[in-house]
mmCIF file of N, CA and C in Angstrom:
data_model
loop_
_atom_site.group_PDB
_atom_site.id
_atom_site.type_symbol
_atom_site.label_atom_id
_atom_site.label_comp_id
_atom_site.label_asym_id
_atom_site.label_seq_id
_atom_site.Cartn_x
_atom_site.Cartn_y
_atom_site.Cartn_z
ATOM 1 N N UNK A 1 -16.355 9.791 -5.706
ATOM 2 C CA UNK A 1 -16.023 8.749 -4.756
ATOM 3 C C UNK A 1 -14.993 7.804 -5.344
ATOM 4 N N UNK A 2 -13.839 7.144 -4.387
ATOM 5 C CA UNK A 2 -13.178 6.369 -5.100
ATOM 6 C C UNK A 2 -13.125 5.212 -4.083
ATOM 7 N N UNK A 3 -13.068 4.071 -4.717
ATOM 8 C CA UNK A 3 -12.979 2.631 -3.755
ATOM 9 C C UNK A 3 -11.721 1.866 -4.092
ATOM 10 N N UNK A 4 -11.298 1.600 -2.967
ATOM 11 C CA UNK A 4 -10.067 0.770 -2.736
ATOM 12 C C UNK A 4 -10.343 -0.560 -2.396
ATOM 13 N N UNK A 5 -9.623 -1.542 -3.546
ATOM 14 C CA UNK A 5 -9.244 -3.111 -3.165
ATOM 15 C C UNK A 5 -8.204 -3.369 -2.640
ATOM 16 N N UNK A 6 -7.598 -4.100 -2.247
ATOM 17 C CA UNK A 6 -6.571 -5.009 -2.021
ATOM 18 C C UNK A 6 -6.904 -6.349 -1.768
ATOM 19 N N UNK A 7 -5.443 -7.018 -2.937
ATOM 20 C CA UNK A 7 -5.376 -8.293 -3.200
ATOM 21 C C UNK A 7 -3.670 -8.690 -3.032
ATOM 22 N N UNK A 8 -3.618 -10.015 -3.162
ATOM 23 C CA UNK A 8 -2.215 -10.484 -3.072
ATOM 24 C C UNK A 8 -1.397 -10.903 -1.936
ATOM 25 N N UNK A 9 -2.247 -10.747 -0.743
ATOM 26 C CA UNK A 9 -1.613 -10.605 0.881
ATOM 27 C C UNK A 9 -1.462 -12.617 0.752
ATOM 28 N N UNK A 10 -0.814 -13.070 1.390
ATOM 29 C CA UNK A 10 -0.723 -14.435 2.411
ATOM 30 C C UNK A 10 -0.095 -14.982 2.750
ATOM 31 N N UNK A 11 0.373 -16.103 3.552
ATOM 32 C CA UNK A 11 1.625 -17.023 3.903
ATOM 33 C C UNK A 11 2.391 -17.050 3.417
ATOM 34 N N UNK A 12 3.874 -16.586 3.797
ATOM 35 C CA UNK A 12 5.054 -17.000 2.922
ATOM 36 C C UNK A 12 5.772 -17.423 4.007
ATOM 37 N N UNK A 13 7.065 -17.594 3.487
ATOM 38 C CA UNK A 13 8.321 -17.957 4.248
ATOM 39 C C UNK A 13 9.430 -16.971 4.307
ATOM 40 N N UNK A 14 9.832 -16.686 5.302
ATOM 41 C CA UNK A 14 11.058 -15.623 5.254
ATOM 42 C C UNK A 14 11.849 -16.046 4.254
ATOM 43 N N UNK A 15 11.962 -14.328 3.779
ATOM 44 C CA UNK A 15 13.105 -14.490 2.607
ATOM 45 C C UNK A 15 12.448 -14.327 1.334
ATOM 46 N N UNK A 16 11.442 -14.907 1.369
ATOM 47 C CA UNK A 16 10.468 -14.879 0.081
ATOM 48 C C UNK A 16 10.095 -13.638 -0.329
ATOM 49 N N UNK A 17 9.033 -13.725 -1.662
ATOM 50 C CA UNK A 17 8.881 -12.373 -1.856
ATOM 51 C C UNK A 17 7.273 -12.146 -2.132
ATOM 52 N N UNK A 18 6.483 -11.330 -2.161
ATOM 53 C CA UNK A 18 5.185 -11.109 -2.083
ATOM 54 C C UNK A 18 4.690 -10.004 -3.122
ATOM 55 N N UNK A 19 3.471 -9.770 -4.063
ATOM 56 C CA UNK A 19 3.361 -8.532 -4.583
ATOM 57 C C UNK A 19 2.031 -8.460 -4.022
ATOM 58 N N UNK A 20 1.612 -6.722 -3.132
ATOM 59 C CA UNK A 20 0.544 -6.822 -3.178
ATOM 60 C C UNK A 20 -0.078 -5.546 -4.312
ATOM 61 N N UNK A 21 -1.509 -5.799 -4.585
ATOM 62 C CA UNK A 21 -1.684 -4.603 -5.537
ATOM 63 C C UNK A 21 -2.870 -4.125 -4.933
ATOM 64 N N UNK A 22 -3.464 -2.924 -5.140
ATOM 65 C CA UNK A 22 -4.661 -2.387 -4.833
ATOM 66 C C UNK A 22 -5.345 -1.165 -6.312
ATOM 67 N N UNK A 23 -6.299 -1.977 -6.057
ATOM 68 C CA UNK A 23 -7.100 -1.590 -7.697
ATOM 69 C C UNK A 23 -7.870 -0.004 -7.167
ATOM 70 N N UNK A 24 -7.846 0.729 -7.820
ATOM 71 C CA UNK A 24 -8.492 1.229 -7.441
ATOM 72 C C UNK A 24 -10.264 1.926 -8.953
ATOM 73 N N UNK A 25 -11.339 2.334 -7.908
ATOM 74 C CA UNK A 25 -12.423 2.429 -8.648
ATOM 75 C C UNK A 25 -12.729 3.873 -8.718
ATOM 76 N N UNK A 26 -13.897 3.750 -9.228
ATOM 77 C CA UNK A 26 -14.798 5.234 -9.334
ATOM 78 C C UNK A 26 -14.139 6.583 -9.900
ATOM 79 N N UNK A 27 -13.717 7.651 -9.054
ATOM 80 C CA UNK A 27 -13.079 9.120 -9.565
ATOM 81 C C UNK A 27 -11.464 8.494 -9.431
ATOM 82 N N UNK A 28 -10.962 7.814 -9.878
ATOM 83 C CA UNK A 28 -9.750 7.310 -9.621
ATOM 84 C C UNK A 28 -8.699 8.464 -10.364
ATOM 85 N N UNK A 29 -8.933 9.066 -11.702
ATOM 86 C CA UNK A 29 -8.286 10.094 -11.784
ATOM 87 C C UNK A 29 -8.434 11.506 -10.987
ATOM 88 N N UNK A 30 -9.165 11.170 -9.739
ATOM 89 C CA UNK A 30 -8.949 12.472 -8.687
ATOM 90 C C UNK A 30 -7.648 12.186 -8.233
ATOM 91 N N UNK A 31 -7.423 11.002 -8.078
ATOM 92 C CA UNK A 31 -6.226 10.343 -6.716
ATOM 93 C C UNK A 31 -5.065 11.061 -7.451
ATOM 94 N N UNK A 32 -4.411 12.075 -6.297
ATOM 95 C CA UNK A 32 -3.298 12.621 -6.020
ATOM 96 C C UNK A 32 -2.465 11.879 -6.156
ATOM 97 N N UNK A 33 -2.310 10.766 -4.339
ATOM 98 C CA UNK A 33 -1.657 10.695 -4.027
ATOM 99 C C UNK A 33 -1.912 8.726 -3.287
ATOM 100 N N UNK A 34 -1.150 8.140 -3.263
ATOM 101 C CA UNK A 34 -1.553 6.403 -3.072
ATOM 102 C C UNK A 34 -0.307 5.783 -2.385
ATOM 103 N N UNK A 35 -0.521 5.153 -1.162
ATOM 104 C CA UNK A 35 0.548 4.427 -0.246
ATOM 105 C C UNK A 35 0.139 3.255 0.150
ATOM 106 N N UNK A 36 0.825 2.754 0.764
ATOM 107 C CA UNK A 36 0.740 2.011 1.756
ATOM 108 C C UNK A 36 0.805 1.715 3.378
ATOM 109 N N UNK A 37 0.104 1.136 3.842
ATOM 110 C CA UNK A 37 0.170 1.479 5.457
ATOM 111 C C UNK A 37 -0.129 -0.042 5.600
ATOM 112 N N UNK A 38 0.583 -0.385 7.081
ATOM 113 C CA UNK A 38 0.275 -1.670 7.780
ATOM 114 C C UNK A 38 -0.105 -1.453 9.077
ATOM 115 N N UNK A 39 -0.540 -2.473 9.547
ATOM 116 C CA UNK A 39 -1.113 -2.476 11.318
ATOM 117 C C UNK A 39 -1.164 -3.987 11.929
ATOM 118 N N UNK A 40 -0.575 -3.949 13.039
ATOM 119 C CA UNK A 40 -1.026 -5.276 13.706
ATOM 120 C C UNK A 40 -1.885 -5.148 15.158
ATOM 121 N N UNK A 41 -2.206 -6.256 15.478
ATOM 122 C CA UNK A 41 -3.160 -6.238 16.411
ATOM 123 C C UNK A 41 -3.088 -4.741 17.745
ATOM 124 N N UNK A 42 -3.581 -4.168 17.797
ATOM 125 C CA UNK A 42 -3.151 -3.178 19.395
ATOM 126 C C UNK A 42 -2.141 -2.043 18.605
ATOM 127 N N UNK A 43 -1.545 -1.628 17.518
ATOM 128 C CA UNK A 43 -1.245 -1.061 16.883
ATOM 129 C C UNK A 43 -1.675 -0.102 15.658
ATOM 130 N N UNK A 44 -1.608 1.415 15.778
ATOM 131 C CA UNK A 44 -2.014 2.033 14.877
ATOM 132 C C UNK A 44 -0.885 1.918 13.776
ATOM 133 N N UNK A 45 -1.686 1.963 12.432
ATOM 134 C CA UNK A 45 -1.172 1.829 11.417
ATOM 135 C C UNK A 45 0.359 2.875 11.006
ATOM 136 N N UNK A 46 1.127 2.129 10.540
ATOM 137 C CA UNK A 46 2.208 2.681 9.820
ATOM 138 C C UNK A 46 2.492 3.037 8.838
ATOM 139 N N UNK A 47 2.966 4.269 8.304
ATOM 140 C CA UNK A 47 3.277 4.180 6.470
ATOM 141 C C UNK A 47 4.447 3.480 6.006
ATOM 142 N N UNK A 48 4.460 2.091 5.243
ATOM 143 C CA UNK A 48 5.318 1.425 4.698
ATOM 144 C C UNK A 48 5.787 2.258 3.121
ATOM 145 N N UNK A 49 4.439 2.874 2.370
ATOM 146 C CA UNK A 49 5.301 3.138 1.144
ATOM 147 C C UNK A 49 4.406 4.159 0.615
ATOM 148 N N UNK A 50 4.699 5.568 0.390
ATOM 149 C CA UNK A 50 3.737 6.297 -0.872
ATOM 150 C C UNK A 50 4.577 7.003 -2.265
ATOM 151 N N UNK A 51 3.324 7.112 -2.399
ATOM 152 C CA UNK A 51 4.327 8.109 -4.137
ATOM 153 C C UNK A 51 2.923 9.295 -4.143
ATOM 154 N N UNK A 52 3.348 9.894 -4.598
ATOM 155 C CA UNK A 52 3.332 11.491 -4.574
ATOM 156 C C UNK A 52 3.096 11.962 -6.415
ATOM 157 N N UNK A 53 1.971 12.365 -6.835
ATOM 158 C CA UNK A 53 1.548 12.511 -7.992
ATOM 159 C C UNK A 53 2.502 11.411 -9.138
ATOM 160 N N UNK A 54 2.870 10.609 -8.904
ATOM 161 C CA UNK A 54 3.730 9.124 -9.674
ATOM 162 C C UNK A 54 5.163 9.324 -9.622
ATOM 163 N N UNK A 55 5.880 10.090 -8.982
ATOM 164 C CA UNK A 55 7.152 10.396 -8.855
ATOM 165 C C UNK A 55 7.587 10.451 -7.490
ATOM 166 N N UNK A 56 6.885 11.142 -7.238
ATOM 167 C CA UNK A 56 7.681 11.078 -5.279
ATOM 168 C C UNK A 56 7.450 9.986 -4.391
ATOM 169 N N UNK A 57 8.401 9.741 -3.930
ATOM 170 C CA UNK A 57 8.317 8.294 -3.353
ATOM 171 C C UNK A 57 9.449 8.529 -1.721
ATOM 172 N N UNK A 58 8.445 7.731 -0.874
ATOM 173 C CA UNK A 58 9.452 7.344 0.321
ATOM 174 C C UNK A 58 8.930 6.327 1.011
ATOM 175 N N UNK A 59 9.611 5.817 1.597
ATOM 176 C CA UNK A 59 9.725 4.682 2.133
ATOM 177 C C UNK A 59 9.969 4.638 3.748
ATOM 178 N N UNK A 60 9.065 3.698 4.756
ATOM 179 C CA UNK A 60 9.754 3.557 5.819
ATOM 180 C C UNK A 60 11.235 3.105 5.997
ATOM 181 N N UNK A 61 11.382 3.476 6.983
ATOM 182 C CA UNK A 61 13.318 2.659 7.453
ATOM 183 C C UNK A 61 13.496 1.464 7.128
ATOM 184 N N UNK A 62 12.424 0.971 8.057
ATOM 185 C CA UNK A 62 12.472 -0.345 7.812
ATOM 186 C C UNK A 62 12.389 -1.313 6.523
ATOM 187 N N UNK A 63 11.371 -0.699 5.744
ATOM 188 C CA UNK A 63 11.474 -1.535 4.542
ATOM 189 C C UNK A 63 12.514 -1.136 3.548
ATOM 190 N N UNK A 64 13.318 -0.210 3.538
ATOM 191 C CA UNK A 64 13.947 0.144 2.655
ATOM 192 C C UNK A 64 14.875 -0.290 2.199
ATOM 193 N N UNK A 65 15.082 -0.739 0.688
ATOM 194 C CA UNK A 65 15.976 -1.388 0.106
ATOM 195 C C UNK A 65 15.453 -3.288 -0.394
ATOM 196 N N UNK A 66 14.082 -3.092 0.239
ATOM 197 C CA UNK A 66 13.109 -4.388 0.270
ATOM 198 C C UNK A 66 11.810 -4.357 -0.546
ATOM 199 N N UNK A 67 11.441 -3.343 -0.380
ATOM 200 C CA UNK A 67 10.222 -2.767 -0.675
ATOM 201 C C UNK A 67 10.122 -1.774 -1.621
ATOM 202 N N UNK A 68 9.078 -2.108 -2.949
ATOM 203 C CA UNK A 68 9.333 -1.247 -4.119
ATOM 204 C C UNK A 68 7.873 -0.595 -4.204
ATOM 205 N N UNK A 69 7.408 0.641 -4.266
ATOM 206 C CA UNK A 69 6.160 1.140 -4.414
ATOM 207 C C UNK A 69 5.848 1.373 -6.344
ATOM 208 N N UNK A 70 5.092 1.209 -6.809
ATOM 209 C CA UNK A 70 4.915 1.625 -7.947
ATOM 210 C C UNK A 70 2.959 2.042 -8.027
ATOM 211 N N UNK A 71 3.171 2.707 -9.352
ATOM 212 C CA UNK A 71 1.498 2.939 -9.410
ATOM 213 C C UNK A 71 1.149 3.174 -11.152
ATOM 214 N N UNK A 72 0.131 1.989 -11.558
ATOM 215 C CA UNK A 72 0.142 2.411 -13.195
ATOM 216 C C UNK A 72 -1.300 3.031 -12.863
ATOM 217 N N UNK A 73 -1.065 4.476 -13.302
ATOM 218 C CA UNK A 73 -2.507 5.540 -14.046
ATOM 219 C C UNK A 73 -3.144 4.820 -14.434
ATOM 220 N N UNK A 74 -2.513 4.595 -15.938
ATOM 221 C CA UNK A 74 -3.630 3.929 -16.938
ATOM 222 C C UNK A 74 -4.293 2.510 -16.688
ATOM 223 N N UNK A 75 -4.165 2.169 -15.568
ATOM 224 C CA UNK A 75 -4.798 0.478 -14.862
ATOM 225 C C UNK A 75 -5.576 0.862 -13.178
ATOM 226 N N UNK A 76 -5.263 2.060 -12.850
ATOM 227 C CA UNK A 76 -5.590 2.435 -11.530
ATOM 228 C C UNK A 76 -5.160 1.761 -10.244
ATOM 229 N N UNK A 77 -4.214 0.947 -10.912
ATOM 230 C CA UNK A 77 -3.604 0.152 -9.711
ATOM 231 C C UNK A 77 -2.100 0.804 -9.162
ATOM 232 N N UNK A 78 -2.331 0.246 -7.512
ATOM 233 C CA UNK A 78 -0.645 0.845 -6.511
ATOM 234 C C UNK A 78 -0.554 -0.586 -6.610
ATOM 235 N N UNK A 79 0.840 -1.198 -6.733
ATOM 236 C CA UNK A 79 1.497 -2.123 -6.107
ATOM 237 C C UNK A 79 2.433 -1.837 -5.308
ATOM 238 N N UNK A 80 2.953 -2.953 -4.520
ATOM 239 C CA UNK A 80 3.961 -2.870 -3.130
ATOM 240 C C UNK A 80 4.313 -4.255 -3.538
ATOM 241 N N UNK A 81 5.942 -4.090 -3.945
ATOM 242 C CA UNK A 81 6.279 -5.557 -4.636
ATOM 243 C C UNK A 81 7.353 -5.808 -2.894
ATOM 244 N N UNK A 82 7.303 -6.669 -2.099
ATOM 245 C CA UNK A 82 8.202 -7.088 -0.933
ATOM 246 C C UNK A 82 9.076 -8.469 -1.725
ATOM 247 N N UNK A 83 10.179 -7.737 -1.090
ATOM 248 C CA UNK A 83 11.046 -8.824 -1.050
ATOM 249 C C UNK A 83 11.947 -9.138 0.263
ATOM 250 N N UNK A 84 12.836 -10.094 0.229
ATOM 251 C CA UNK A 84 13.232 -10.277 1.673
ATOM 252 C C UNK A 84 12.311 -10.231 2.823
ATOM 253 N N UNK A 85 11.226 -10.823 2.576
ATOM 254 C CA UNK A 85 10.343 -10.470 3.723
ATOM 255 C C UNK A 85 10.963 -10.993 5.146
ATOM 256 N N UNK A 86 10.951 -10.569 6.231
ATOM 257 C CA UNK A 86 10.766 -11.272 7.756
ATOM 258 C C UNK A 86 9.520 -11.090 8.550
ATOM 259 N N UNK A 87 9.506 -11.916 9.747
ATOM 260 C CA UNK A 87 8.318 -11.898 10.362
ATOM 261 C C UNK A 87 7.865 -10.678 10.791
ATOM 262 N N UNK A 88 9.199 -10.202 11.191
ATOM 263 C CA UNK A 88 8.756 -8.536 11.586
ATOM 264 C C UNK A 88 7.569 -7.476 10.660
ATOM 265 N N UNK A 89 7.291 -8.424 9.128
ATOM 266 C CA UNK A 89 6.682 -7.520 8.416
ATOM 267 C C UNK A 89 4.920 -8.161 8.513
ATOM 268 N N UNK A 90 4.848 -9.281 9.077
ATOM 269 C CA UNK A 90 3.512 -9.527 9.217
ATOM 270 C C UNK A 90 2.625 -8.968 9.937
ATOM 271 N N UNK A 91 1.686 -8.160 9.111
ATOM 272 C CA UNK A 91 0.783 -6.967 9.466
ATOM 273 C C UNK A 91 -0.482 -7.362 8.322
ATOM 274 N N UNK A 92 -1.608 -6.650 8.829
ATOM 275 C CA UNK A 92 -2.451 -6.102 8.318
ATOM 276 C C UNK A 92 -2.211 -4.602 7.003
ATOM 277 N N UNK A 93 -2.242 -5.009 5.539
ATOM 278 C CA UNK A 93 -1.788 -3.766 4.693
ATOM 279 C C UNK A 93 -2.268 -3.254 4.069
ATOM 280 N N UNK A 94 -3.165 -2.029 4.256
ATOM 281 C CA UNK A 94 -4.036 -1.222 3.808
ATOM 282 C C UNK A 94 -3.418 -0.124 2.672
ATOM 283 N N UNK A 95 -4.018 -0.107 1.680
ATOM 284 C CA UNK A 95 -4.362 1.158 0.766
ATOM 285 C C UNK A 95 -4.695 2.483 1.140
ATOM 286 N N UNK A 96 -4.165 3.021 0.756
ATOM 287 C CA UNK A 96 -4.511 4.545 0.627
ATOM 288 C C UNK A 96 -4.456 5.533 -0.619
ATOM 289 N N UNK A 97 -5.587 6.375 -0.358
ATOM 290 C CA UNK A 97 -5.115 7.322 -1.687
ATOM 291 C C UNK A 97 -5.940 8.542 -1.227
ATOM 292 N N UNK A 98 -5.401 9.688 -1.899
ATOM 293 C CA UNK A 98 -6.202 11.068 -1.162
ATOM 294 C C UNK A 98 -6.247 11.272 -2.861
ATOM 295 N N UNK A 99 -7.662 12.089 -3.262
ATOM 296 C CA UNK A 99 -8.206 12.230 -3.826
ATOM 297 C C UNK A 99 -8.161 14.241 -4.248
ATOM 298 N N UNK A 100 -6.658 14.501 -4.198
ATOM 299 C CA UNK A 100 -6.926 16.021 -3.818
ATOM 300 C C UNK A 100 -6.998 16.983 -5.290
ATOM 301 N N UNK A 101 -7.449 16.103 -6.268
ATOM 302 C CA UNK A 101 -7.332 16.845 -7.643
ATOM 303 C C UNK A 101 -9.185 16.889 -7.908
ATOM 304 N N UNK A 102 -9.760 16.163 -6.853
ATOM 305 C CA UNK A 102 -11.228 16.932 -6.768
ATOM 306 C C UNK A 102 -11.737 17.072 -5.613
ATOM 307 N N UNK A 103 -11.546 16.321 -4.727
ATOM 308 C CA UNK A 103 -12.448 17.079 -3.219
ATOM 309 C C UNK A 103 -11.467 16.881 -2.447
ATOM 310 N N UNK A 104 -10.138 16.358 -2.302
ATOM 311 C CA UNK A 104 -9.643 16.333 -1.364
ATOM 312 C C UNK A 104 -9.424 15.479 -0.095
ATOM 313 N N UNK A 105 -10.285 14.763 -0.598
ATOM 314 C CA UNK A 105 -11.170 13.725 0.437
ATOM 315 C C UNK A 105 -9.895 12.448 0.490
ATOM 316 N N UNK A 106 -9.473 11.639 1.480
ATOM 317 C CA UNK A 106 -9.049 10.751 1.680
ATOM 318 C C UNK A 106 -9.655 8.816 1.752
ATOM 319 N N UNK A 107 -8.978 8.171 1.163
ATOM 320 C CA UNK A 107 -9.943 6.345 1.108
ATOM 321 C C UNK A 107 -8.804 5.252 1.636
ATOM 322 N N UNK A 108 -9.784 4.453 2.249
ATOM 323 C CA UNK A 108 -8.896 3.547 2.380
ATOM 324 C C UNK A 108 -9.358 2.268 1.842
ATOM 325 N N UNK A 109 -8.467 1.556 2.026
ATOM 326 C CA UNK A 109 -9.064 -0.179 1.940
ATOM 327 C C UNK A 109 -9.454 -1.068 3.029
ATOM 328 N N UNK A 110 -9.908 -1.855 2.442
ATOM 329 C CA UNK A 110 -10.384 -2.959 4.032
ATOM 330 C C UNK A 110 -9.171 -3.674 4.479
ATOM 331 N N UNK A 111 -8.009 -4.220 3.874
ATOM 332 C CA UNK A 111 -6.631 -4.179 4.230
ATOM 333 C C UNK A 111 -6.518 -6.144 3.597
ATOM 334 N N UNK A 112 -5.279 -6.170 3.481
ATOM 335 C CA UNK A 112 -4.785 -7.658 2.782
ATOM 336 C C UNK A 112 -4.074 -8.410 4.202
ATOM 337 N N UNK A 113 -4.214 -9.441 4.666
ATOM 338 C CA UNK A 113 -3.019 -10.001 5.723
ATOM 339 C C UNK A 113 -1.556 -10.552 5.158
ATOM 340 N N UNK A 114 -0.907 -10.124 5.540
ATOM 341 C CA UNK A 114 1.097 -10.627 4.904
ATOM 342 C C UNK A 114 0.819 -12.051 6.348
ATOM 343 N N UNK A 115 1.326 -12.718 6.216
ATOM 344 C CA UNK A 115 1.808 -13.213 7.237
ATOM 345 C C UNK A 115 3.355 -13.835 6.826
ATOM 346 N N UNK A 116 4.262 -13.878 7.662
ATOM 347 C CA UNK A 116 5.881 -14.106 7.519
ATOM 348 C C UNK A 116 5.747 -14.894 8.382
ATOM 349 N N UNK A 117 6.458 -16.695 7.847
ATOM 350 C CA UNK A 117 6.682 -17.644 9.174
ATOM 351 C C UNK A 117 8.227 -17.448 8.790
ATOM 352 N N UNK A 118 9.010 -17.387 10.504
ATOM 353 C CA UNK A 118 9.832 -17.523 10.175
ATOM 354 C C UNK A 118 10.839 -18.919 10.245
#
């Protein structure tokens, strides 16, 4: 089993910059694979950022060129460092990680709030 935190979400000001991180627990060396996804109210979630066994990486459209994904092994943590934020990015931002180096199984997090005033 692996459990997902997220920390770091809250009020900023456009333009500013935000890091969020998500810790992760338990079989954490199962985790494949670890992103990011957002959602706002009446909206299914989006993928903002993943990486792919610590090398493959893509990015939505939108954040790109703003938004940096990274992931340290040896700490079990994903970060999502934002910069240039706008309001457009205030969402709900959940963790992810699929677990496919032992069951395969997929986790999420309970999710961080961004909010962007603009």
């Amino acid at each position: 089993q692996v459990q997902l935190m997220e920390s770091g979400g809250g009020l900023v000001q456009a333009g500013a910059s935000l890091r969020l991180s998500c810790a992760a627990s338990g079989e954490a060396r199962c985790i494949s694979a670890m992103g990011w996804y957002r959602a706002t109210p009446g909206k299914e979630r989006e993928l903002v950022a993943a990486i792919t066994g610590g090398t493959v990486v893509n990015y939505a459209d939108s954040v790109k060129g703003r938004f940096t994904i990274s992931r340290d092994n040896a700490k079990n943590t994903l970060d999502l460092q934002m910069n240039s934020l706008k309001s457009e990015d205030t969402a709900v931002y959940y963790c992810y990680a699929l677990s496919e180096y032992c069951y395969g199984a997929d986790y999420w997090g309970k999710g961080t709030q961004v909010t962007v005033s603009s």
